[in-house]
Coordinates of C-alpha atoms and ligand atoms in Angstrom, one line a residue:
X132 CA -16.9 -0.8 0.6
X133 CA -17.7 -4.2 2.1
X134 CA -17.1 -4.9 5.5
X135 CA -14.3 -6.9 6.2
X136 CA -15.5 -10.7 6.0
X137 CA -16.1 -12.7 8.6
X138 CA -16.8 -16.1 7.1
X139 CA -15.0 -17.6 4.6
X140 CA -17.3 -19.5 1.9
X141 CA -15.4 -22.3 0.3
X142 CA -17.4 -23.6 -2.9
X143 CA -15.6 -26.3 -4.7
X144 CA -15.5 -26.6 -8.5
X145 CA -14.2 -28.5 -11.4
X146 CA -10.8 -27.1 -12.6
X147 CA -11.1 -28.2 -15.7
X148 CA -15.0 -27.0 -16.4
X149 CA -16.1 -25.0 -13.7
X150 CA -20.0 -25.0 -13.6
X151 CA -21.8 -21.5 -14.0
X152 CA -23.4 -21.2 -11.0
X153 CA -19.9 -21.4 -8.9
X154 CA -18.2 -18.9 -11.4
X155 CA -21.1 -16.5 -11.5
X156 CA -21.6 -16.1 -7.7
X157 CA -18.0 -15.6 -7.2
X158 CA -18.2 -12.7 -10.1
X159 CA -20.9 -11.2 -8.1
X160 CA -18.5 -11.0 -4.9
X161 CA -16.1 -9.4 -7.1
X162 CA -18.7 -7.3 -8.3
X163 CA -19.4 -6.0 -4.7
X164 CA -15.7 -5.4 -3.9
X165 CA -14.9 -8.7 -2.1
X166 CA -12.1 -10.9 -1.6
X167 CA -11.7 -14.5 -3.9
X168 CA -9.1 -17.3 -3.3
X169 CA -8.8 -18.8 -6.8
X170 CA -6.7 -21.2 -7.9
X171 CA -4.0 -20.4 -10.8
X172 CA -2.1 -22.9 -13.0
X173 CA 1.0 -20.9 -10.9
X174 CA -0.4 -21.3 -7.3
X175 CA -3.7 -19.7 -5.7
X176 CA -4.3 -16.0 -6.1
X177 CA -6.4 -13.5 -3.9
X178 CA -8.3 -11.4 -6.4
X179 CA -10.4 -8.4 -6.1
X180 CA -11.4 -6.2 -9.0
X181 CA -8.3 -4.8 -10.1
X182 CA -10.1 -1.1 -11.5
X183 CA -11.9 -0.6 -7.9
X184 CA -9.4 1.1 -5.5
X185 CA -11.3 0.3 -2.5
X186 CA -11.5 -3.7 -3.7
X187 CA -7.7 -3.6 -3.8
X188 CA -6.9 -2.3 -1.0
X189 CA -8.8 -5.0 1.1
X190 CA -6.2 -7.5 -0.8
X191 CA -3.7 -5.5 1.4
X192 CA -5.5 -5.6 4.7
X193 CA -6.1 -8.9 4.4
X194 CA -2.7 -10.1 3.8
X195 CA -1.2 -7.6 5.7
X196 CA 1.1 -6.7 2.2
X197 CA 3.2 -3.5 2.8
X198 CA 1.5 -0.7 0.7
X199 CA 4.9 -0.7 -1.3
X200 CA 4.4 -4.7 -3.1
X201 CA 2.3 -3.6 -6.4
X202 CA 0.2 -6.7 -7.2
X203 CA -0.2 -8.2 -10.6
X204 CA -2.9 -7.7 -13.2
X205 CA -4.8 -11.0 -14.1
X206 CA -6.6 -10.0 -17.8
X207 CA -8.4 -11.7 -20.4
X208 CA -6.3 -11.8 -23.2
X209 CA -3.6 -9.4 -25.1
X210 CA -6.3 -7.2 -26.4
X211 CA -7.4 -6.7 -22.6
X212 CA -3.6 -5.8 -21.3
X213 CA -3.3 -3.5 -24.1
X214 CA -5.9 -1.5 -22.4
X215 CA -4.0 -0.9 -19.2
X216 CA -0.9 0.5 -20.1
X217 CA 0.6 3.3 -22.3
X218 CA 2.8 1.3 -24.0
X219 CA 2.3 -1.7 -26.1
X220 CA 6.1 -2.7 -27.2
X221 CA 6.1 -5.7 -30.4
X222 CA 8.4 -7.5 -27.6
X223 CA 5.2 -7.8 -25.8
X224 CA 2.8 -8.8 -28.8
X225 CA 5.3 -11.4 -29.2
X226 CA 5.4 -13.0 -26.2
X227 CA 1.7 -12.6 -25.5
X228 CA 1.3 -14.4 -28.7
X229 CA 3.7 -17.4 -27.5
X230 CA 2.9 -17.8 -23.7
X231 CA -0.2 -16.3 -23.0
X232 CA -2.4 -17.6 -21.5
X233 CA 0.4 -18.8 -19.6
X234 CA 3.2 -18.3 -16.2
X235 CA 4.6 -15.3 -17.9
X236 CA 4.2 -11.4 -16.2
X237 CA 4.9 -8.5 -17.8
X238 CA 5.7 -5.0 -16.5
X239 CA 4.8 -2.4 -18.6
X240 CA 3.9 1.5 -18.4
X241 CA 0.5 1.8 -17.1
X242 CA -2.3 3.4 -18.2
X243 CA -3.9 6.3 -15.7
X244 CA -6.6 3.6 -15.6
X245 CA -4.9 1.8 -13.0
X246 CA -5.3 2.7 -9.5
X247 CA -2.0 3.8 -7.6
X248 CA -3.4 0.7 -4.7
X249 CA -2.8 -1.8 -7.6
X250 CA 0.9 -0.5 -8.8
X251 CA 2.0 0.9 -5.4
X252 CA 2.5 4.3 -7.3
X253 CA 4.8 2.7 -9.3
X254 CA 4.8 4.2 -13.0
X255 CA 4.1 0.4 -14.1
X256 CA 1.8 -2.1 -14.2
X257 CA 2.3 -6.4 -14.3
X258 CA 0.2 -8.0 -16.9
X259 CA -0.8 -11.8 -17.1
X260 CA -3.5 -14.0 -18.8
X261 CA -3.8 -17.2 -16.7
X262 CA -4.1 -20.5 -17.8
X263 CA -6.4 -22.1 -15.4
X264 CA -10.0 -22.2 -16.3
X265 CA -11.4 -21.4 -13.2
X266 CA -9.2 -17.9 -13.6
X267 CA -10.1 -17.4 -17.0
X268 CA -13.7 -17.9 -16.4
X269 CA -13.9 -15.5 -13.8
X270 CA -12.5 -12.8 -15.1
X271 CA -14.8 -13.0 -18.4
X272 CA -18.1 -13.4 -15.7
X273 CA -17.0 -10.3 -13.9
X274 CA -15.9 -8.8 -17.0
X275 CA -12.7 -6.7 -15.4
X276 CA -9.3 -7.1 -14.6
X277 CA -8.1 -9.1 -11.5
X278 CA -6.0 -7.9 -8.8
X279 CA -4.7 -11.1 -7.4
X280 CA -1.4 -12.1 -5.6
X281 CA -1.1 -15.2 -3.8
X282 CA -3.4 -15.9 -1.0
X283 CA -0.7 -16.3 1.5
X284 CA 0.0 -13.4 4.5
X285 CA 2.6 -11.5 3.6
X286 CA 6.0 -12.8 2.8
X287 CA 4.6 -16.7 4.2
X288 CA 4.4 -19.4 1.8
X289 CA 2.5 -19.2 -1.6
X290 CA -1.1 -21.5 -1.6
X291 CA -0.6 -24.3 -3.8
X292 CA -4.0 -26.0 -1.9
X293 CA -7.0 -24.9 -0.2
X294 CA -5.9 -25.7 3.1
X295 CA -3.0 -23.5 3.1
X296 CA -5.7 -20.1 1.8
X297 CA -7.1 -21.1 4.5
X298 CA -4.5 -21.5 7.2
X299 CA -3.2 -18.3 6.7
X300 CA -6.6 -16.0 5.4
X301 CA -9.8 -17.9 6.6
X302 CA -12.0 -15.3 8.1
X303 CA -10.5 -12.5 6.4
X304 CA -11.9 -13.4 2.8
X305 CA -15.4 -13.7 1.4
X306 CA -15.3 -16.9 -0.8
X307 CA -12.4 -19.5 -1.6
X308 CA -12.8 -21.4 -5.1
X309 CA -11.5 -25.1 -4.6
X310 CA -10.1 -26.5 -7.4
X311 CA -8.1 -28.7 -5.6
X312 CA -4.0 -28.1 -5.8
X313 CA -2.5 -26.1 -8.3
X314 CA -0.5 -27.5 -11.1
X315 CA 2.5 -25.2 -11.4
X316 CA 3.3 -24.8 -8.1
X317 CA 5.4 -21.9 -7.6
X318 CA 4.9 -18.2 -9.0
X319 CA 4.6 -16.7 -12.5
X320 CA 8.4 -15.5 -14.3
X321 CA 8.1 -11.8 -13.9
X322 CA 9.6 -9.9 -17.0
X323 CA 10.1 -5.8 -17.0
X324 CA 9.4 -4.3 -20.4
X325 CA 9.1 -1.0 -19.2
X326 CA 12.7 0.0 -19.6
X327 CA 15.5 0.4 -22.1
X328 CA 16.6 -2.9 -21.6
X329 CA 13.9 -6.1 -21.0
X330 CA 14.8 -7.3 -17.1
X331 CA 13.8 -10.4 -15.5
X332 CA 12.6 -9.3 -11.9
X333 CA 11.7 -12.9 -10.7
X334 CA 12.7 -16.0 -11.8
X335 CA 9.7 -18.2 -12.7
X336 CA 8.4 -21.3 -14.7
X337 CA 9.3 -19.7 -17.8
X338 CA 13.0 -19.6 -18.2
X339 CA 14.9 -16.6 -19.7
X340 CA 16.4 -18.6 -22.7
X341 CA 12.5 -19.5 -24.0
X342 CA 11.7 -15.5 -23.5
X343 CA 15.5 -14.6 -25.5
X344 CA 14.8 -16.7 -28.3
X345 CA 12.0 -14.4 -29.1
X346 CA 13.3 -11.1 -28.2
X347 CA 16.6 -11.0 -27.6
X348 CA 19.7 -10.1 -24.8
X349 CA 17.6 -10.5 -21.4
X350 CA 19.4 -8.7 -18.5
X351 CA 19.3 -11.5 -15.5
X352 CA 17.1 -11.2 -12.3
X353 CA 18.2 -7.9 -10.7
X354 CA 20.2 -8.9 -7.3
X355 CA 17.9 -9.2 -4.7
X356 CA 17.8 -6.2 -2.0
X357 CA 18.2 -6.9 1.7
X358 CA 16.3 -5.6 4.5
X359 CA 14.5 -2.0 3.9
X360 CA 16.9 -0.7 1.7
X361 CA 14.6 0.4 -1.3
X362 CA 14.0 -1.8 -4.2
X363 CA 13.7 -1.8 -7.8
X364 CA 10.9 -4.8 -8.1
X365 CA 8.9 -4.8 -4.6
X366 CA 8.8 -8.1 -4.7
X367 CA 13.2 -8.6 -4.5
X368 CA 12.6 -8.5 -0.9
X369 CA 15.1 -11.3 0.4
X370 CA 13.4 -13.0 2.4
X371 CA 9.5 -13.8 0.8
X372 CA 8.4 -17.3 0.5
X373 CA 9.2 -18.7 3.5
X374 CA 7.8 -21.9 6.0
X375 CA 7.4 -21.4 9.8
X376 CA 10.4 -23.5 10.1
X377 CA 14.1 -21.5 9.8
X378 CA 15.5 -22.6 6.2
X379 CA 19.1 -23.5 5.2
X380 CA 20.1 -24.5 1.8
X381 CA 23.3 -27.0 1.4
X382 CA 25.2 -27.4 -1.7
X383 CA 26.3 -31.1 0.0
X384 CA 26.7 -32.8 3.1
X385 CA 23.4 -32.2 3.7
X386 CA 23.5 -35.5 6.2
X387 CA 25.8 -33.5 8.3
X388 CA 23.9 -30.3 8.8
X389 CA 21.1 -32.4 10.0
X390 CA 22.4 -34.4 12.1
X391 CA 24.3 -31.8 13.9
X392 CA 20.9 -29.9 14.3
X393 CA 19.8 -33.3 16.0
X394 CA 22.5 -33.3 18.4
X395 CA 20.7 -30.0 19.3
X396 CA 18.0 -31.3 20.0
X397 CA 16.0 -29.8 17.3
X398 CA 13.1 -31.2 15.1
X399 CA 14.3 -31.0 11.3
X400 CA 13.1 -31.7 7.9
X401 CA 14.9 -32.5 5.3
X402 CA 14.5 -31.7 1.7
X403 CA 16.4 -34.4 -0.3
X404 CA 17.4 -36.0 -3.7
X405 CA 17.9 -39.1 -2.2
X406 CA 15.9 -41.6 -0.9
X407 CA 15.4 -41.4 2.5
X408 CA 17.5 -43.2 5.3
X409 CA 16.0 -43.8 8.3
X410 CA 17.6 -40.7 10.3
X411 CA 16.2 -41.4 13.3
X412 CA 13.9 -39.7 15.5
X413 CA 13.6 -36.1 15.0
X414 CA 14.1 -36.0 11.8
X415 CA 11.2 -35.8 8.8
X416 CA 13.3 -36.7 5.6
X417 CA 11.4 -36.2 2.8
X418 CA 12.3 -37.6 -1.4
X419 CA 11.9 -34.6 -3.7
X420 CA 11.7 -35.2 -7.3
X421 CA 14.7 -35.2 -9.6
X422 CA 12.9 -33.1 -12.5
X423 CA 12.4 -29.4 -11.7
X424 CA 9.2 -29.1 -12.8
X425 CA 7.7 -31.9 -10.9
X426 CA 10.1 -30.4 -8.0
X427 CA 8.2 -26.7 -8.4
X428 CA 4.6 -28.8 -8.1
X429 CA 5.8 -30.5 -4.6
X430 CA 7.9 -27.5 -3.2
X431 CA 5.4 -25.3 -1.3
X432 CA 2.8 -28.2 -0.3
X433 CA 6.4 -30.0 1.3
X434 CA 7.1 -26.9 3.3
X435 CA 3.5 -26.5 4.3
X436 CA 3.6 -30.1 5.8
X437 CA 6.8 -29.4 7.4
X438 CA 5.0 -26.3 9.3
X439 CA 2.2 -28.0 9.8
X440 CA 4.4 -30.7 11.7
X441 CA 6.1 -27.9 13.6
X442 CA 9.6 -28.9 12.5
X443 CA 12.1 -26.0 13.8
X444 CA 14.4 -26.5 11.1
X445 CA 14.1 -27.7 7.5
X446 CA 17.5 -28.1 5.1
X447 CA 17.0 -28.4 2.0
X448 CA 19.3 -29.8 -0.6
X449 CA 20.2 -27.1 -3.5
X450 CA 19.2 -28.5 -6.7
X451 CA 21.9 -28.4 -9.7
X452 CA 22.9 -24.3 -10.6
X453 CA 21.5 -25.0 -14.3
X454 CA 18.5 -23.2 -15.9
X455 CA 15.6 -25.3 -15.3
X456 CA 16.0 -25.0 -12.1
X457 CA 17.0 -21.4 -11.5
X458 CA 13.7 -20.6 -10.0
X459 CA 13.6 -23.5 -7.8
X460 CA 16.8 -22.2 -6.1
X461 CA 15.7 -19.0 -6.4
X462 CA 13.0 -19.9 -3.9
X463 CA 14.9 -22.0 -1.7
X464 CA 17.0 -19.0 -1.1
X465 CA 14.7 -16.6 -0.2
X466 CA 12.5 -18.8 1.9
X467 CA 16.0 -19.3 3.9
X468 CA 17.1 -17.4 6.7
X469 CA 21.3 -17.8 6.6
X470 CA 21.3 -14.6 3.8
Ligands
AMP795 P1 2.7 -12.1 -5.9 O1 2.4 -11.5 -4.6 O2 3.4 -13.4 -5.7 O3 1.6 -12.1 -6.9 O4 3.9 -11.2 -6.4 C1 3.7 -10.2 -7.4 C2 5.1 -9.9 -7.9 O5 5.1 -9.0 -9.0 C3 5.9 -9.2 -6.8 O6 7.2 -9.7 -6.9 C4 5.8 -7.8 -7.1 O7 6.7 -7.0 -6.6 C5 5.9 -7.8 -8.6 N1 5.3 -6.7 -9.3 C6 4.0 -6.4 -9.4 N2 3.8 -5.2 -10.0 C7 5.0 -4.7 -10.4 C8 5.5 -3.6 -11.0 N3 4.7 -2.7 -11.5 N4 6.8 -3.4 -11.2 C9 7.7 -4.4 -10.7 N5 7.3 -5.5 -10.1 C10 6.0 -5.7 -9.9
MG796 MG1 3.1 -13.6 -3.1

């Protein structure tokens, strides 16, 4: 095994055509059972090589991820996912054929190829072909699976910018890709397959009518589990996601709750749909957009530049309890701490 980095290496490339030279030394770190920040259409991911035990479990060190969060599998293409599990269900095939490459994870019965570090002994393994080239282009150069979650410590904010990687894992990673920010801005739709009935674990940029149209009933996200009790999908755990800063979501008067945390004193963002007043000192009001998905792209870089302003509190406005932006709340919530 590789000792733990040291120095981070930060090599920057060109999302949309990574040169070879970038994408091949960055293979050979996987190659040698290191640590890469790479960016993701979703947000950044830390990967290692997914089929080397010891690789992955340097993903765990270095976020300091419990041993019980299974991380996803980044592959190739359909052909490639096939290969890792025991199971390929036609509810699969077809939505690999409509969304891969694409935001879409899904949980499947693994094949004993898998190491138990990668589906914290979970019977399972989560499948998904990204998007991004610099992604794509790495896992053909290394020619294996990924391990990657996001390259954030444990249960802080998802990287949506090289900054943030390296706010929360510089030193403890070989080599950061910069691709500049991430398009998609907040995690992958996670969808379990591996059971009688298909089960949306997280909420994500691909919503569960798109995924019913082609296969049917969808049970909704399982209810998220509090605390230690045990969990069906690691990654329920209710509080993930989250700034610095305590969170609290408002359906409305959103005005009031932060100008009472004013009165005490306290520095506050705000999250809004409105345009900002000027709420005097204290307070950081910030305009978020009215269209989810330009919404998910702002989210986690707003709640970075909140911590990074060392606001105590941040409220944020709860958009509209419609589909489009189920996983935009479904964020908020867990990144708050009144739940
Ligand atoms: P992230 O760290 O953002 O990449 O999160 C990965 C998500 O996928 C977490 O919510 C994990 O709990 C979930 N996940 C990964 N593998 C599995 C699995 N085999 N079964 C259920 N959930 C999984
Ligand atoms: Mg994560």
């Amino acid at each position: 095994m590789t000792p733990a980095a040291s120095e981070t290496r930060i090599v920057r490339v060109d999302p949309q055509r990574p040169d070879r030279e970038s994408i091949r030394a960055a293979a050979d770190v996987i190659i040698a059972r290191g640590l890469v920040a790479i960016p993701t259409e979703t947000v950044y991911g830390l990967a290692a090589d997914a089929l080397n035990a010891s690789a992955v479990a340097r993903i765990f060190v270095a976020k300091g991820r419990p041993p019980t969060n299974p991380v996803i599998v980044h592959v190739s293409d359909e052909a490639a996912a096939t290969e890792l599990v025991s199971r390929w269900p036609m509810e699969a095939s077809r939505l690999a054929d409509r969304f891969w490459p694409g935001p879409l994870t899904l949980v499947l019965p693994r094949s004993p190829r898998v190491p138990d570090v990668v589906t914290a002994g979970l019977p399972t393994v989560a499948l998904r072909v990204p998007a991004h080239r610099v992604a794509a282009e790495l896992i053909a150069a290394a020619e294996r699976p990924l391990a990657a979650p996001s390259a954030n410590p444990s249960t802080r904010l998802s990287p949506t910018a090289v900054e943030h990687v390296l706010s929360g894992l510089a030193g403890r990673i070989d080599l950061v890709l910069d691709g500049g920010p991430t398009a998609g801005g907040i995690e992958s739709t996670v969808l379990d397959l591996s059971s009688e009935r298909p089960r949306i674990l997280r909420p994500g940029p691909i919503a569960r009518s798109a995924l019913e149209d082609l296969i049917g009933p969808i049970e909704p996200v399982a209810a998220r589990v509090a605390g230690d009790a045990p969990m069906p999908s690691p990654g329920m755990m209710s509080r993930h996601y989250a700034p610095r800063a305590r969170l609290v979501c408002v359906e409305q008067d959103a005005d009031k709750r932060v100008a009472e945390l004013v009165r005490r004193g306290l520095r506050v963002g705000w999250l809004s749909f409105a345009e900002p007043v000027d709420s005097g000192p204290g307070v950081i009001a910030i305009q978020m957009p009215r269209a989810a998905v330009a919404y998910a792209a702002r989210l986690y870089a707003t709640l970075h530049e909140l911590d990074a302003q060392s606001v105590e509190w941040i409220v944020a406005e709860l958009p509209p309890d419609s589909e489009e932006w189920h996983a935009i709340r479904d964020r908020l919530r867990r990144a708050s701490t009144d739940e």
